[in-house]
PDB file of C-alpha atoms in Angstrom:
ATOM      1  CA  MET A   1      -9.120 -14.374 -26.100  1.00 84.00           C
ATOM      2  CA  PHE A   2     -12.771 -12.353 -26.166  1.00 94.00           C
ATOM      3  CA  ASN A   3     -14.969 -12.253 -29.125  1.00 95.00           C
ATOM      4  CA  ASP A   4     -16.688  -9.273 -30.315  1.00 96.00           C
ATOM      5  CA  ASP A   5     -19.975  -9.486 -28.240  1.00 96.00           C
ATOM      6  CA  GLN A   6     -17.729 -10.026 -24.672  1.00 97.00           C
ATOM      7  CA  LEU A   7     -15.829  -7.187 -25.873  1.00 96.00           C
ATOM      8  CA  MET A   8     -19.232  -4.947 -25.925  1.00 97.00           C
ATOM      9  CA  ARG A   9     -20.159  -6.624 -22.728  1.00 97.00           C
ATOM     10  CA  TYR A  10     -17.618  -5.634 -20.399  1.00 98.00           C
ATOM     11  CA  SER A  11     -16.856  -2.538 -22.454  1.00 97.00           C
ATOM     12  CA  ARG A  12     -17.798   0.672 -19.831  1.00 97.00           C
ATOM     13  CA  GLN A  13     -15.164  -1.327 -17.367  1.00 97.00           C
ATOM     14  CA  LEU A  14     -12.049  -2.397 -20.279  1.00 97.00           C
ATOM     15  CA  LEU A  15     -12.011   1.467 -20.658  1.00 97.00           C
ATOM     16  CA  LEU A  16     -10.952   1.918 -16.756  1.00 96.00           C
ATOM     17  CA  ALA A  17      -7.276   2.427 -16.281  1.00 95.00           C
ATOM     18  CA  ASP A  18      -7.605   0.023 -13.023  1.00 92.00           C
ATOM     19  CA  PHE A  19      -9.292  -3.011 -14.579  1.00 94.00           C
ATOM     20  CA  ASP A  20      -8.765  -2.378 -18.387  1.00 94.00           C
ATOM     21  CA  LEU A  21      -7.740  -5.737 -20.528  1.00 96.00           C
ATOM     22  CA  ASP A  22      -5.617  -6.882 -18.065  1.00 96.00           C
ATOM     23  CA  GLY A  23      -8.899  -7.095 -14.619  1.00 97.00           C
ATOM     24  CA  GLN A  24     -10.891  -8.934 -17.099  1.00 98.00           C
ATOM     25  CA  GLU A  25      -8.464 -11.606 -18.310  1.00 98.00           C
ATOM     26  CA  ALA A  26      -7.601 -12.375 -14.514  1.00 98.00           C
ATOM     27  CA  LEU A  27     -10.944 -12.322 -13.509  1.00 98.00           C
ATOM     28  CA  SER A  28     -11.932 -14.370 -16.596  1.00 98.00           C
ATOM     29  CA  ARG A  29      -9.278 -17.099 -14.483  1.00 98.00           C
ATOM     30  CA  ALA A  30     -11.279 -16.819 -11.753  1.00 98.00           C
ATOM     31  CA  ARG A  31     -13.985 -19.174  -9.523  1.00 98.00           C
ATOM     32  CA  VAL A  32     -15.254 -18.015  -6.965  1.00 98.00           C
ATOM     33  CA  LEU A  33     -17.022 -19.536  -4.151  1.00 98.00           C
ATOM     34  CA  LEU A  34     -20.411 -18.131  -2.481  1.00 98.00           C
ATOM     35  CA  VAL A  35     -20.796 -20.324   0.849  1.00 98.00           C
ATOM     36  CA  GLY A  36     -24.626 -18.902   0.968  1.00 98.00           C
ATOM     37  CA  CYS A  37     -26.961 -17.826  -1.140  1.00 98.00           C
ATOM     38  CA  GLY A  38     -29.219 -14.812   1.061  1.00 97.00           C
ATOM     39  CA  GLY A  39     -29.163 -11.583   1.018  1.00 96.00           C
ATOM     40  CA  LEU A  40     -25.346 -10.969   0.705  1.00 98.00           C
ATOM     41  CA  ALA A  41     -25.013 -13.655  -2.011  1.00 98.00           C
ATOM     42  CA  ASN A  42     -27.854 -11.633  -4.566  1.00 98.00           C
ATOM     43  CA  PRO A  43     -26.245  -8.656  -5.356  1.00 98.00           C
ATOM     44  CA  ALA A  44     -22.090 -10.072  -4.936  1.00 98.00           C
ATOM     45  CA  ALA A  45     -22.871 -13.230  -6.895  1.00 98.00           C
ATOM     46  CA  LEU A  46     -25.337 -10.850  -9.752  1.00 98.00           C
ATOM     47  CA  TYR A  47     -22.422  -8.052  -9.739  1.00 98.00           C
ATOM     48  CA  LEU A  48     -19.622 -10.572 -10.139  1.00 98.00           C
ATOM     49  CA  ALA A  49     -21.646 -12.082 -12.856  1.00 98.00           C
ATOM     50  CA  GLY A  50     -22.221  -9.277 -14.629  1.00 98.00           C
ATOM     51  CA  ALA A  51     -18.470  -8.296 -14.463  1.00 98.00           C
ATOM     52  CA  GLY A  52     -17.472 -11.970 -16.596  1.00 98.00           C
ATOM     53  CA  VAL A  53     -15.656 -14.107 -13.690  1.00 98.00           C
ATOM     54  CA  GLY A  54     -14.247 -16.957 -14.633  1.00 98.00           C
ATOM     55  CA  GLY A  55     -17.318 -19.637 -12.622  1.00 98.00           C
ATOM     56  CA  LEU A  56     -19.321 -19.558  -9.256  1.00 98.00           C
ATOM     57  CA  LEU A  57     -20.059 -22.113  -7.393  1.00 98.00           C
ATOM     58  CA  LEU A  58     -22.423 -21.625  -4.910  1.00 98.00           C
ATOM     59  CA  VAL A  59     -23.143 -23.443  -1.301  1.00 98.00           C
ATOM     60  CA  ASP A  60     -27.017 -22.771   0.543  1.00 98.00           C
ATOM     61  CA  ASP A  61     -29.196 -26.105   1.759  1.00 97.00           C
ATOM     62  CA  ASP A  62     -31.963 -23.022   2.525  1.00 97.00           C
ATOM     63  CA  ARG A  63     -35.257 -22.598   0.314  1.00 98.00           C
ATOM     64  CA  VAL A  64     -37.037 -19.240  -0.540  1.00 98.00           C
ATOM     65  CA  GLU A  65     -39.436 -18.098   1.224  1.00 97.00           C
ATOM     66  CA  VAL A  66     -41.835 -15.391   0.720  1.00 97.00           C
ATOM     67  CA  SER A  67     -39.783 -13.546   3.635  1.00 95.00           C
ATOM     68  CA  ASN A  68     -36.761 -13.329   1.788  1.00 96.00           C
ATOM     69  CA  LEU A  69     -37.782 -11.615  -1.023  1.00 96.00           C
ATOM     70  CA  HIS A  70     -37.557  -7.722   0.465  1.00 95.00           C
ATOM     71  CA  ARG A  71     -34.210  -7.917   0.421  1.00 96.00           C
ATOM     72  CA  GLN A  72     -32.963 -11.240  -1.407  1.00 96.00           C
ATOM     73  CA  VAL A  73     -33.282  -9.844  -4.918  1.00 97.00           C
ATOM     74  CA  ALA A  74     -32.303 -12.125  -7.383  1.00 97.00           C
ATOM     75  CA  PHE A  75     -35.509 -13.907  -6.158  1.00 97.00           C
ATOM     76  CA  ARG A  76     -38.592 -13.885  -8.373  1.00 97.00           C
ATOM     77  CA  ALA A  77     -41.919 -14.742  -7.005  1.00 97.00           C
ATOM     78  CA  ASP A  78     -42.109 -17.701  -8.796  1.00 97.00           C
ATOM     79  CA  GLN A  79     -38.969 -18.698  -7.100  1.00 97.00           C
ATOM     80  CA  VAL A  80     -40.788 -19.471  -3.903  1.00 98.00           C
ATOM     81  CA  GLY A  81     -39.925 -22.654  -2.214  1.00 98.00           C
ATOM     82  CA  GLU A  82     -37.409 -23.865  -4.580  1.00 98.00           C
ATOM     83  CA  HIS A  83     -33.388 -24.100  -3.125  1.00 98.00           C
ATOM     84  CA  LYS A  84     -31.418 -20.655  -3.019  1.00 98.00           C
ATOM     85  CA  ALA A  85     -28.928 -22.817  -4.518  1.00 98.00           C
ATOM     86  CA  LEU A  86     -30.735 -23.565  -7.414  1.00 98.00           C
ATOM     87  CA  ALA A  87     -33.387 -20.021  -8.471  1.00 98.00           C
ATOM     88  CA  LEU A  88     -30.002 -18.345  -7.917  1.00 98.00           C
ATOM     89  CA  ALA A  89     -27.818 -20.274 -10.279  1.00 98.00           C
ATOM     90  CA  ALA A  90     -30.981 -19.964 -12.706  1.00 98.00           C
ATOM     91  CA  GLN A  91     -31.273 -15.882 -12.844  1.00 98.00           C
ATOM     92  CA  LEU A  92     -27.286 -15.394 -13.204  1.00 98.00           C
ATOM     93  CA  ARG A  93     -26.936 -17.780 -16.095  1.00 98.00           C
ATOM     94  CA  SER A  94     -30.272 -15.947 -17.519  1.00 98.00           C
ATOM     95  CA  LEU A  95     -28.015 -12.753 -17.293  1.00 98.00           C
ATOM     96  CA  ASN A  96     -24.956 -13.827 -18.421  1.00 98.00           C
ATOM     97  CA  PRO A  97     -24.830 -17.487 -20.302  1.00 97.00           C
ATOM     98  CA  ASP A  98     -20.613 -17.321 -20.366  1.00 97.00           C
ATOM     99  CA  VAL A  99     -20.092 -18.095 -17.313  1.00 98.00           C
ATOM    100  CA  PRO A 100     -19.775 -21.303 -16.061  1.00 98.00           C
ATOM    101  CA  VAL A 101     -22.280 -20.994 -12.308  1.00 98.00           C
ATOM    102  CA  THR A 102     -22.482 -24.503 -10.000  1.00 98.00           C
ATOM    103  CA  PRO A 103     -25.112 -25.307  -7.538  1.00 98.00           C
ATOM    104  CA  VAL A 104     -24.759 -27.101  -4.126  1.00 98.00           C
ATOM    105  CA  VAL A 105     -27.886 -27.297  -2.150  1.00 98.00           C
ATOM    106  CA  VAL A 106     -25.769 -28.919   1.021  1.00 97.00           C
ATOM    107  CA  ARG A 107     -25.364 -27.216   4.365  1.00 95.00           C
ATOM    108  CA  VAL A 108     -20.900 -26.515   4.342  1.00 96.00           C
ATOM    109  CA  ASP A 109     -18.566 -28.576   6.682  1.00 95.00           C
ATOM    110  CA  ALA A 110     -14.821 -28.878   7.099  1.00 96.00           C
ATOM    111  CA  ALA A 111     -14.706 -31.727   5.125  1.00 97.00           C
ATOM    112  CA  TRP A 112     -16.476 -30.199   2.513  1.00 97.00           C
ATOM    113  CA  LEU A 113     -14.843 -27.205   2.438  1.00 98.00           C
ATOM    114  CA  ASP A 114     -11.336 -28.789   2.258  1.00 97.00           C
ATOM    115  CA  GLN A 115     -12.449 -30.464  -0.445  1.00 97.00           C
ATOM    116  CA  GLN A 116     -13.839 -27.852  -2.779  1.00 97.00           C
ATOM    117  CA  LEU A 117     -11.511 -25.108  -1.414  1.00 98.00           C
ATOM    118  CA  SER A 118      -8.577 -26.267  -3.878  1.00 95.00           C
ATOM    119  CA  GLU A 119     -10.817 -25.850  -6.868  1.00 96.00           C
ATOM    120  CA  VAL A 120     -11.146 -21.831  -6.520  1.00 98.00           C
ATOM    121  CA  ASP A 121      -9.377 -18.825  -6.586  1.00 98.00           C
ATOM    122  CA  LEU A 122     -11.371 -16.479  -3.699  1.00 98.00           C
ATOM    123  CA  VAL A 123     -15.047 -17.410  -0.863  1.00 98.00           C
ATOM    124  CA  LEU A 124     -17.255 -14.704   0.107  1.00 98.00           C
ATOM    125  CA  ASP A 125     -18.708 -15.246   3.002  1.00 98.00           C
ATOM    126  CA  CYS A 126     -22.168 -14.646   2.864  1.00 97.00           C
ATOM    127  CA  THR A 127     -23.603 -16.811   5.463  1.00 95.00           C
ATOM    128  CA  ASP A 128     -25.680 -15.682   8.492  1.00 89.00           C
ATOM    129  CA  ASN A 129     -24.260 -17.301  11.348  1.00 89.00           C
ATOM    130  CA  PHE A 130     -21.054 -17.817  13.224  1.00 90.00           C
ATOM    131  CA  ALA A 131     -20.232 -21.668  13.808  1.00 92.00           C
ATOM    132  CA  THR A 132     -20.364 -21.799   9.671  1.00 95.00           C
ATOM    133  CA  ARG A 133     -18.356 -18.341   8.952  1.00 95.00           C
ATOM    134  CA  GLN A 134     -15.594 -20.319  11.605  1.00 96.00           C
ATOM    135  CA  ALA A 135     -15.438 -23.047   9.434  1.00 97.00           C
ATOM    136  CA  VAL A 136     -15.024 -20.963   6.114  1.00 98.00           C
ATOM    137  CA  ASN A 137     -11.995 -19.080   8.025  1.00 98.00           C
ATOM    138  CA  ALA A 138     -10.900 -21.970   9.185  1.00 97.00           C
ATOM    139  CA  ALA A 139     -10.541 -23.670   5.635  1.00 98.00           C
ATOM    140  CA  CYS A 140      -9.594 -20.181   3.927  1.00 98.00           C
ATOM    141  CA  VAL A 141      -6.355 -19.431   6.195  1.00 98.00           C
ATOM    142  CA  ARG A 142      -5.199 -23.820   5.571  1.00 98.00           C
ATOM    143  CA  HIS A 143      -5.426 -23.339   1.716  1.00 98.00           C
ATOM    144  CA  ARG A 144      -4.681 -20.049   1.729  1.00 98.00           C
ATOM    145  CA  LYS A 145      -7.452 -18.258   0.103  1.00 98.00           C
ATOM    146  CA  PRO A 146      -8.326 -14.468   0.238  1.00 98.00           C
ATOM    147  CA  LEU A 147     -11.809 -14.360   2.175  1.00 98.00           C
ATOM    148  CA  VAL A 148     -13.761 -11.551   1.782  1.00 98.00           C
ATOM    149  CA  SER A 149     -17.252 -11.417   4.525  1.00 98.00           C
ATOM    150  CA  GLY A 150     -19.718  -9.181   4.840  1.00 97.00           C
ATOM    151  CA  ALA A 151     -23.215  -9.598   7.724  1.00 96.00           C
ATOM    152  CA  ALA A 152     -25.699  -7.020   7.915  1.00 95.00           C
ATOM    153  CA  ILE A 153     -28.280  -6.786  10.479  1.00 93.00           C
ATOM    154  CA  ARG A 154     -31.128  -4.234  11.326  1.00 92.00           C
ATOM    155  CA  LEU A 155     -29.505  -1.224   9.606  1.00 95.00           C
ATOM    156  CA  GLU A 156     -25.555  -2.009  10.412  1.00 96.00           C
ATOM    157  CA  GLY A 157     -23.664  -3.683   8.259  1.00 97.00           C
ATOM    158  CA  GLN A 158     -19.953  -4.858   7.815  1.00 97.00           C
ATOM    159  CA  ILE A 159     -16.721  -6.093   5.399  1.00 98.00           C
ATOM    160  CA  ALA A 160     -13.578  -7.115   5.460  1.00 98.00           C
ATOM    161  CA  ALA A 161     -11.493  -8.880   3.308  1.00 98.00           C
ATOM    162  CA  PHE A 162      -8.326 -10.760   4.271  1.00 98.00           C
ATOM    163  CA  ASP A 163      -5.783 -11.846   1.809  1.00 98.00           C
ATOM    164  CA  LEU A 164      -5.023 -15.206   3.176  1.00 98.00           C
ATOM    165  CA  ARG A 165      -2.582 -15.667   0.757  1.00 97.00           C
ATOM    166  CA  GLN A 166      -0.225 -13.227   2.339  1.00 95.00           C
ATOM    167  CA  ALA A 167       1.304 -14.828   5.320  1.00 94.00           C
ATOM    168  CA  ASP A 168       0.420 -11.221   7.567  1.00 95.00           C
ATOM    169  CA  SER A 169      -2.803 -11.227   6.502  1.00 97.00           C
ATOM    170  CA  PRO A 170      -4.916 -11.138   9.616  1.00 98.00           C
ATOM    171  CA  CYS A 171      -7.515 -13.799   9.636  1.00 98.00           C
ATOM    172  CA  TYR A 172     -11.656 -13.108  10.477  1.00 97.00           C
ATOM    173  CA  ALA A 173     -10.362 -15.117  14.375  1.00 96.00           C
ATOM    174  CA  CYS A 174      -7.776 -12.068  14.649  1.00 96.00           C
ATOM    175  CA  LEU A 175     -10.651  -9.985  14.671  1.00 93.00           C
ATOM    176  CA  PHE A 176     -13.350 -12.246  16.387  1.00 91.00           C
ATOM    177  CA  GLY A 177     -12.310 -14.950  18.030  1.00 88.00           C
ATOM    178  CA  ASP A 178     -12.894 -18.335  17.082  1.00 79.00           C
ATOM    179  CA  GLY A 179     -16.181 -18.837  19.270  1.00 69.00           C
ATOM    180  CA  THR A 180     -20.049 -19.761  17.700  1.00 61.00           C
ATOM    181  CA  GLU A 181     -22.107 -17.761  19.608  1.00 59.00           C
ATOM    182  CA  GLY A 182     -23.618 -15.065  19.423  1.00 57.00           C
ATOM    183  CA  ASP A 183     -25.863 -15.358  16.245  1.00 56.00           C
ATOM    184  CA  LEU A 184     -28.194 -12.637  15.625  1.00 58.00           C
ATOM    185  CA  LEU A 185     -31.142 -13.441  12.836  1.00 61.00           C
ATOM    186  CA  CYS A 186     -32.927 -11.169  10.273  1.00 55.00           C
ATOM    187  CA  SER A 187     -36.144 -13.546  11.346  1.00 58.00           C
ATOM    188  CA  GLU A 188     -35.575 -12.154  14.831  1.00 67.00           C
ATOM    189  CA  ALA A 189     -33.691  -8.875  14.630  1.00 74.00           C
ATOM    190  CA  GLY A 190     -35.155  -7.314  11.117  1.00 85.00           C
ATOM    191  CA  ILE A 191     -33.200  -5.742   8.451  1.00 91.00           C
ATOM    192  CA  LEU A 192     -34.037  -3.662   5.395  1.00 94.00           C
ATOM    193  CA  GLY A 193     -32.935  -4.875   2.203  1.00 95.00           C
ATOM    194  CA  PRO A 194     -31.003  -1.746   0.633  1.00 96.00           C
ATOM    195  CA  VAL A 195     -28.368  -2.536   3.770  1.00 97.00           C
ATOM    196  CA  VAL A 196     -27.455  -5.945   3.129  1.00 97.00           C
ATOM    197  CA  GLY A 197     -27.021  -4.493  -0.162  1.00 97.00           C
ATOM    198  CA  ALA A 198     -25.329  -2.853  -0.012  1.00 97.00           C
ATOM    199  CA  VAL A 199     -22.828  -4.681   2.324  1.00 98.00           C
ATOM    200  CA  GLY A 200     -23.099  -7.853  -0.956  1.00 98.00           C
ATOM    201  CA  THR A 201     -22.477  -5.570  -3.472  1.00 98.00           C
ATOM    202  CA  LEU A 202     -19.209  -4.291  -1.663  1.00 98.00           C
ATOM    203  CA  GLN A 203     -18.298  -8.109  -0.813  1.00 98.00           C
ATOM    204  CA  ALA A 204     -18.293  -8.113  -5.117  1.00 98.00           C
ATOM    205  CA  LEU A 205     -16.192  -5.001  -5.380  1.00 98.00           C
ATOM    206  CA  LEU A 206     -13.661  -6.005  -2.679  1.00 98.00           C
ATOM    207  CA  ALA A 207     -13.481  -9.285  -4.664  1.00 98.00           C
ATOM    208  CA  MET A 208     -12.895  -7.778  -8.107  1.00 98.00           C
ATOM    209  CA  HIS A 209     -10.202  -6.232  -6.491  1.00 98.00           C
ATOM    210  CA  LEU A 210      -8.283  -8.870  -4.561  1.00 98.00           C
ATOM    211  CA  LEU A 211      -8.334 -10.895  -8.216  1.00 98.00           C
ATOM    212  CA  THR A 212      -7.314  -8.084 -10.372  1.00 97.00           C
ATOM    213  CA  GLY A 213      -4.020  -7.164  -7.985  1.00 95.00           C
ATOM    214  CA  THR A 214      -5.302  -3.727  -6.570  1.00 95.00           C
ATOM    215  CA  PRO A 215      -4.377  -3.844  -3.102  1.00 92.00           C
ATOM    216  CA  VAL A 216      -6.835  -3.692  -0.570  1.00 96.00           C
ATOM    217  CA  ALA A 217      -6.001  -2.469   2.792  1.00 95.00           C
ATOM    218  CA  PRO A 218      -6.429  -5.007   5.558  1.00 95.00           C
ATOM    219  CA  GLN A 219      -9.976  -3.729   7.201  1.00 97.00           C
ATOM    220  CA  LEU A 220     -12.958  -3.711   8.897  1.00 98.00           C
ATOM    221  CA  HIS A 221     -15.326  -1.314   7.130  1.00 98.00           C
ATOM    222  CA  VAL A 222     -19.063  -0.594   9.423  1.00 98.00           C
ATOM    223  CA  PHE A 223     -21.967   1.009   7.471  1.00 97.00           C
ATOM    224  CA  ASP A 224     -24.824   2.647   9.896  1.00 97.00           C
ATOM    225  CA  GLY A 225     -27.204   2.609   7.300  1.00 96.00           C
ATOM    226  CA  ARG A 226     -29.337   5.158   9.584  1.00 96.00           C
ATOM    227  CA  THR A 227     -26.864   8.197   8.982  1.00 97.00           C
ATOM    228  CA  LEU A 228     -25.176   6.833   5.794  1.00 96.00           C
ATOM    229  CA  SER A 229     -21.632   6.884   7.179  1.00 97.00           C
ATOM    230  CA  TRP A 230     -19.248   4.717   7.161  1.00 97.00           C
ATOM    231  CA  ARG A 231     -16.139   3.852   9.505  1.00 97.00           C
ATOM    232  CA  GLN A 232     -12.940   2.503   8.691  1.00 97.00           C
ATOM    233  CA  LEU A 233     -10.987  -0.041  12.036  1.00 97.00           C
ATOM    234  CA  ALA A 234      -7.679  -0.750  11.049  1.00 97.00           C
ATOM    235  CA  LEU A 235      -7.286  -4.794  11.357  1.00 97.00           C
ATOM    236  CA  ARG A 236      -3.446  -6.643  12.553  1.00 97.00           C
ATOM    237  CA  LYS A 237      -2.719  -9.901  12.055  1.00 97.00           C
ATOM    238  CA  ASP A 238      -2.900 -11.556  16.196  1.00 96.00           C
ATOM    239  CA  PRO A 239       0.029 -13.749  16.683  1.00 95.00           C
ATOM    240  CA  HIS A 240      -2.079 -15.275  19.592  1.00 95.00           C
ATOM    241  CA  CYS A 241      -5.104 -16.032  16.958  1.00 97.00           C
ATOM    242  CA  PRO A 242      -6.197 -19.768  17.731  1.00 95.00           C
ATOM    243  CA  VAL A 243      -6.612 -19.877  13.909  1.00 97.00           C
ATOM    244  CA  CYS A 244      -3.910 -18.191  11.734  1.00 96.00           C
ATOM    245  CA  GLY A 245      -1.465 -17.110  14.838  1.00 91.00           C
ATOM    246  CA  ASP A 246       1.756 -19.143  15.573  1.00 80.00           C
ATOM    247  CA  PRO A 247       1.682 -22.041  17.663  1.00 71.00           C
ATOM    248  CA  VAL A 248       5.307 -20.987  19.021  1.00 59.00           C
ATOM    249  CA  ALA A 249       3.669 -16.977  20.225  1.00 53.00           C
ATOM    250  CA  GLY A 250       0.650 -19.477  21.159  1.00 47.00           C
ATOM    251  CA  GLU A 251       2.910 -21.445  24.305  1.00 52.00           C
ATOM    252  CA  ASP A 252       4.785 -18.041  25.163  1.00 48.00           C
ATOM    253  CA  GLY A 253       1.192 -16.953  26.214  1.00 43.00           C
TER     254      GLY A 253
END
């Protein structure tokens, strides 16, 4: 049950017929893991905390740098040098003290993910390298946890949700393969803050849909910041996927 202050805090989203009290209750029971606490996680975490998610687990081993501040807008200038997970947690607690926030300063690997995923309901991949993305995806497949993956570089962004609770859901590797090469960093290619902010914000929206039972189609959403246009590409499970595919199909292929 929600107290009067909470009902007032969430009153505008409670007005929505597609969300209402049932959605708020489902959201309040959910714990979300955000892997990476940079440009994608900043808006995603703020909106999830603001909406009243049941708990947030933040993991990142990086520190806030001055060059982050133009796009990682949850951080403040006096937090430069702090661990991102700790700095973001402080801002989220200030925004909504009712939401438990657990920051962890570590670089994730398969063993850490296997320990943590049983305690969360959904994962947001807010990282910037393929090796971590692949590890997160593989763990979500093993534990059948829904995954919302986002990426942004230059003036381009993309986002996809993989509801791995469903047996026929594609995974990240169905789309991109299981390779770990080809990282392109913002420090090398550049990024405009609103582009990564738009993708991170929509990661929060997709997470809220998945946590409240709203159907989410398996699609890759591709954003062009130059023209403010979106493209949607339908995704299908790859029976030969090295991560989630049928081993028999793999042997036959």
